[in-house]
Coordinates of C-alpha atoms in Angstrom, one line a residue:
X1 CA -103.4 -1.0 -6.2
X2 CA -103.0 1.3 -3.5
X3 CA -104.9 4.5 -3.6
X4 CA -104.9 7.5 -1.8
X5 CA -108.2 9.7 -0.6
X6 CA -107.5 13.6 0.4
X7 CA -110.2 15.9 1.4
X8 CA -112.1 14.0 4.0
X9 CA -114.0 15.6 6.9
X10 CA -113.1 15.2 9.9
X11 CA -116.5 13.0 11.0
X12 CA -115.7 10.7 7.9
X13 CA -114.5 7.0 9.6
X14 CA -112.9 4.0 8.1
X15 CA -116.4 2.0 8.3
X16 CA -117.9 4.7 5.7
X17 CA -115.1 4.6 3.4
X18 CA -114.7 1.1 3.2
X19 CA -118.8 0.8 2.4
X20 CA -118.4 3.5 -0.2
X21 CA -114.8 1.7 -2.1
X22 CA -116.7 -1.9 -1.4
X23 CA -119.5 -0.8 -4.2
X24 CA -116.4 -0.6 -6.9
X25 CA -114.8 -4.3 -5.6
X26 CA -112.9 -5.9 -2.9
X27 CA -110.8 -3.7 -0.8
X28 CA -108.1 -5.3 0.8
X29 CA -107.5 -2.4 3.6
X30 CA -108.8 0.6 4.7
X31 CA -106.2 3.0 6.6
X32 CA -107.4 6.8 7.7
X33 CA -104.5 8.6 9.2
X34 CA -105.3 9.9 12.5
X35 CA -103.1 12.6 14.5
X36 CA -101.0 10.9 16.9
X37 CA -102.2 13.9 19.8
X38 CA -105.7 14.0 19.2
X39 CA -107.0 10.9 17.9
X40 CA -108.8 13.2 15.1
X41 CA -108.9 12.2 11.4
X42 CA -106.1 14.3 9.7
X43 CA -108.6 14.6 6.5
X44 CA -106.7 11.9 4.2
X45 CA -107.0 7.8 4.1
X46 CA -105.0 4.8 2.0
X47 CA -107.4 2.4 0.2
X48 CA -105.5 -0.9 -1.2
X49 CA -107.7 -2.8 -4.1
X50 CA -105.8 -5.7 -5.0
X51 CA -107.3 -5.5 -8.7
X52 CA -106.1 -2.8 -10.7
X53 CA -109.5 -2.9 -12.7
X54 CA -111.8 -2.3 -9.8
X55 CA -109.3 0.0 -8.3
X56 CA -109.5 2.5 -11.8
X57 CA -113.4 2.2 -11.6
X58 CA -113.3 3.6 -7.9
X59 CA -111.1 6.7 -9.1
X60 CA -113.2 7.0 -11.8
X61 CA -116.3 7.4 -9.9
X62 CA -115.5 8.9 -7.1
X63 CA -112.7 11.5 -7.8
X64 CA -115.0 14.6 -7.1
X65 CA -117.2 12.8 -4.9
X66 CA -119.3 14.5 -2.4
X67 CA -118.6 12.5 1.1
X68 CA -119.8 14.5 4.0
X69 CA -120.1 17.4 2.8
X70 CA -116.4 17.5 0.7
X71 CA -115.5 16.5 -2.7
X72 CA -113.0 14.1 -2.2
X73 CA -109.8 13.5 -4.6
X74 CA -108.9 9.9 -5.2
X75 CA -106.0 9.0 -7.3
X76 CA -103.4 6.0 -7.1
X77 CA -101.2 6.7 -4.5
X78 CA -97.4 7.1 -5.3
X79 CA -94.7 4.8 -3.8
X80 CA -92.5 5.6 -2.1
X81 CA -88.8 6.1 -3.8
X82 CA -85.9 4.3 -2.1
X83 CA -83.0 7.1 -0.3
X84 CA -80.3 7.2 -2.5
X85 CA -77.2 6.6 -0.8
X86 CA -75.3 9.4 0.6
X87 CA -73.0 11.0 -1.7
X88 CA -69.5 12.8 0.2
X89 CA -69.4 16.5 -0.7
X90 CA -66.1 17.7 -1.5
X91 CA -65.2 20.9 0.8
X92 CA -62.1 23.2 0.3
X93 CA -60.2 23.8 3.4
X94 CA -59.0 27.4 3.9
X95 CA -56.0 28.7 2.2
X96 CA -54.2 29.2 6.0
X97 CA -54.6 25.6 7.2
X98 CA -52.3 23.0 6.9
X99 CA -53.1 20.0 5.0
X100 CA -52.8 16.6 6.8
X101 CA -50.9 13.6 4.3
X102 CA -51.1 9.8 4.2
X103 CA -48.1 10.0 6.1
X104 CA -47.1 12.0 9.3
X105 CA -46.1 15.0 7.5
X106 CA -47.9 18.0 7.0
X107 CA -47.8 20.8 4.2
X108 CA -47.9 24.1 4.6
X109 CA -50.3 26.2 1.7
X110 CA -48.2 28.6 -0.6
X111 CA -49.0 32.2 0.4
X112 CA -50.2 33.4 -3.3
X113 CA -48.8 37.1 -2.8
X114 CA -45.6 35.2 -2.4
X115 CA -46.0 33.5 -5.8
X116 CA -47.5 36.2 -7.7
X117 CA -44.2 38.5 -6.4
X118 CA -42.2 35.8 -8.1
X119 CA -43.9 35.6 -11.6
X120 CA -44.0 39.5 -11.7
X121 CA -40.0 39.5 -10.9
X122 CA -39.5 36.9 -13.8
X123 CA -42.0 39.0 -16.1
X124 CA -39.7 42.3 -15.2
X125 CA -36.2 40.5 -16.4

């Protein structure tokens, strides 16, 4: 199970955390992000406990923690969702343009003041 640890301090290294999740079972890795500039510990790590039982025991205890100085939050990290595919958004063209066919040809859009002058003749007769 692969669980997630927010709240570290900055001074808090892999060697500590994988001491401290060691006490509640075997700990397959330990991972604390670093920035990619500085080197520095961004304040969050990924522990991965390969059994689910040991992995609940180490939430348990040490959700609320106090690690150097911070209470830690520990909870099961979530996975990660696939993308969806890209769905095609239908867009209207404007009312001016000419609308390209399967074919060669092209259509010119109705003016609508020239339909609605029709219907208001045929209404009048």
């Amino acid at each position: 199970m692969k669980l997630l640890v927010r709240n570290l301090a900055k001074a808090t290294t892999e060697d500590k955390l994988l001491s401290l999740f060691k006490e509640y079972g075997n700990v397959q890795s330990c991972n604390l992000v670093l920035d990619k500039e500085t080197g520095a510990s961004k304040g969050f790590a990924f522990i991965e406990m390969p059994k689910v039982g040991e992995a609940k025991a180490a939430i348990k205890q040490l959700n609320s923690y106090k690690l150097a100085g911070n209470l830690i939050r520990v909870k099961k990290a979530d996975t990660k969702k696939e993308a969806a595919p890209e769905t095609r958004v239908a867009t209207a063209k404007p009312a001016k343009e000419a609308v390209q066919t399967d074919s060669t040809e092209t259509a010119e859009m109705v003016d609508p003041a020239t339909v609605w002058g029709e219907v208001k003749d045929e209404i009048k007769e």
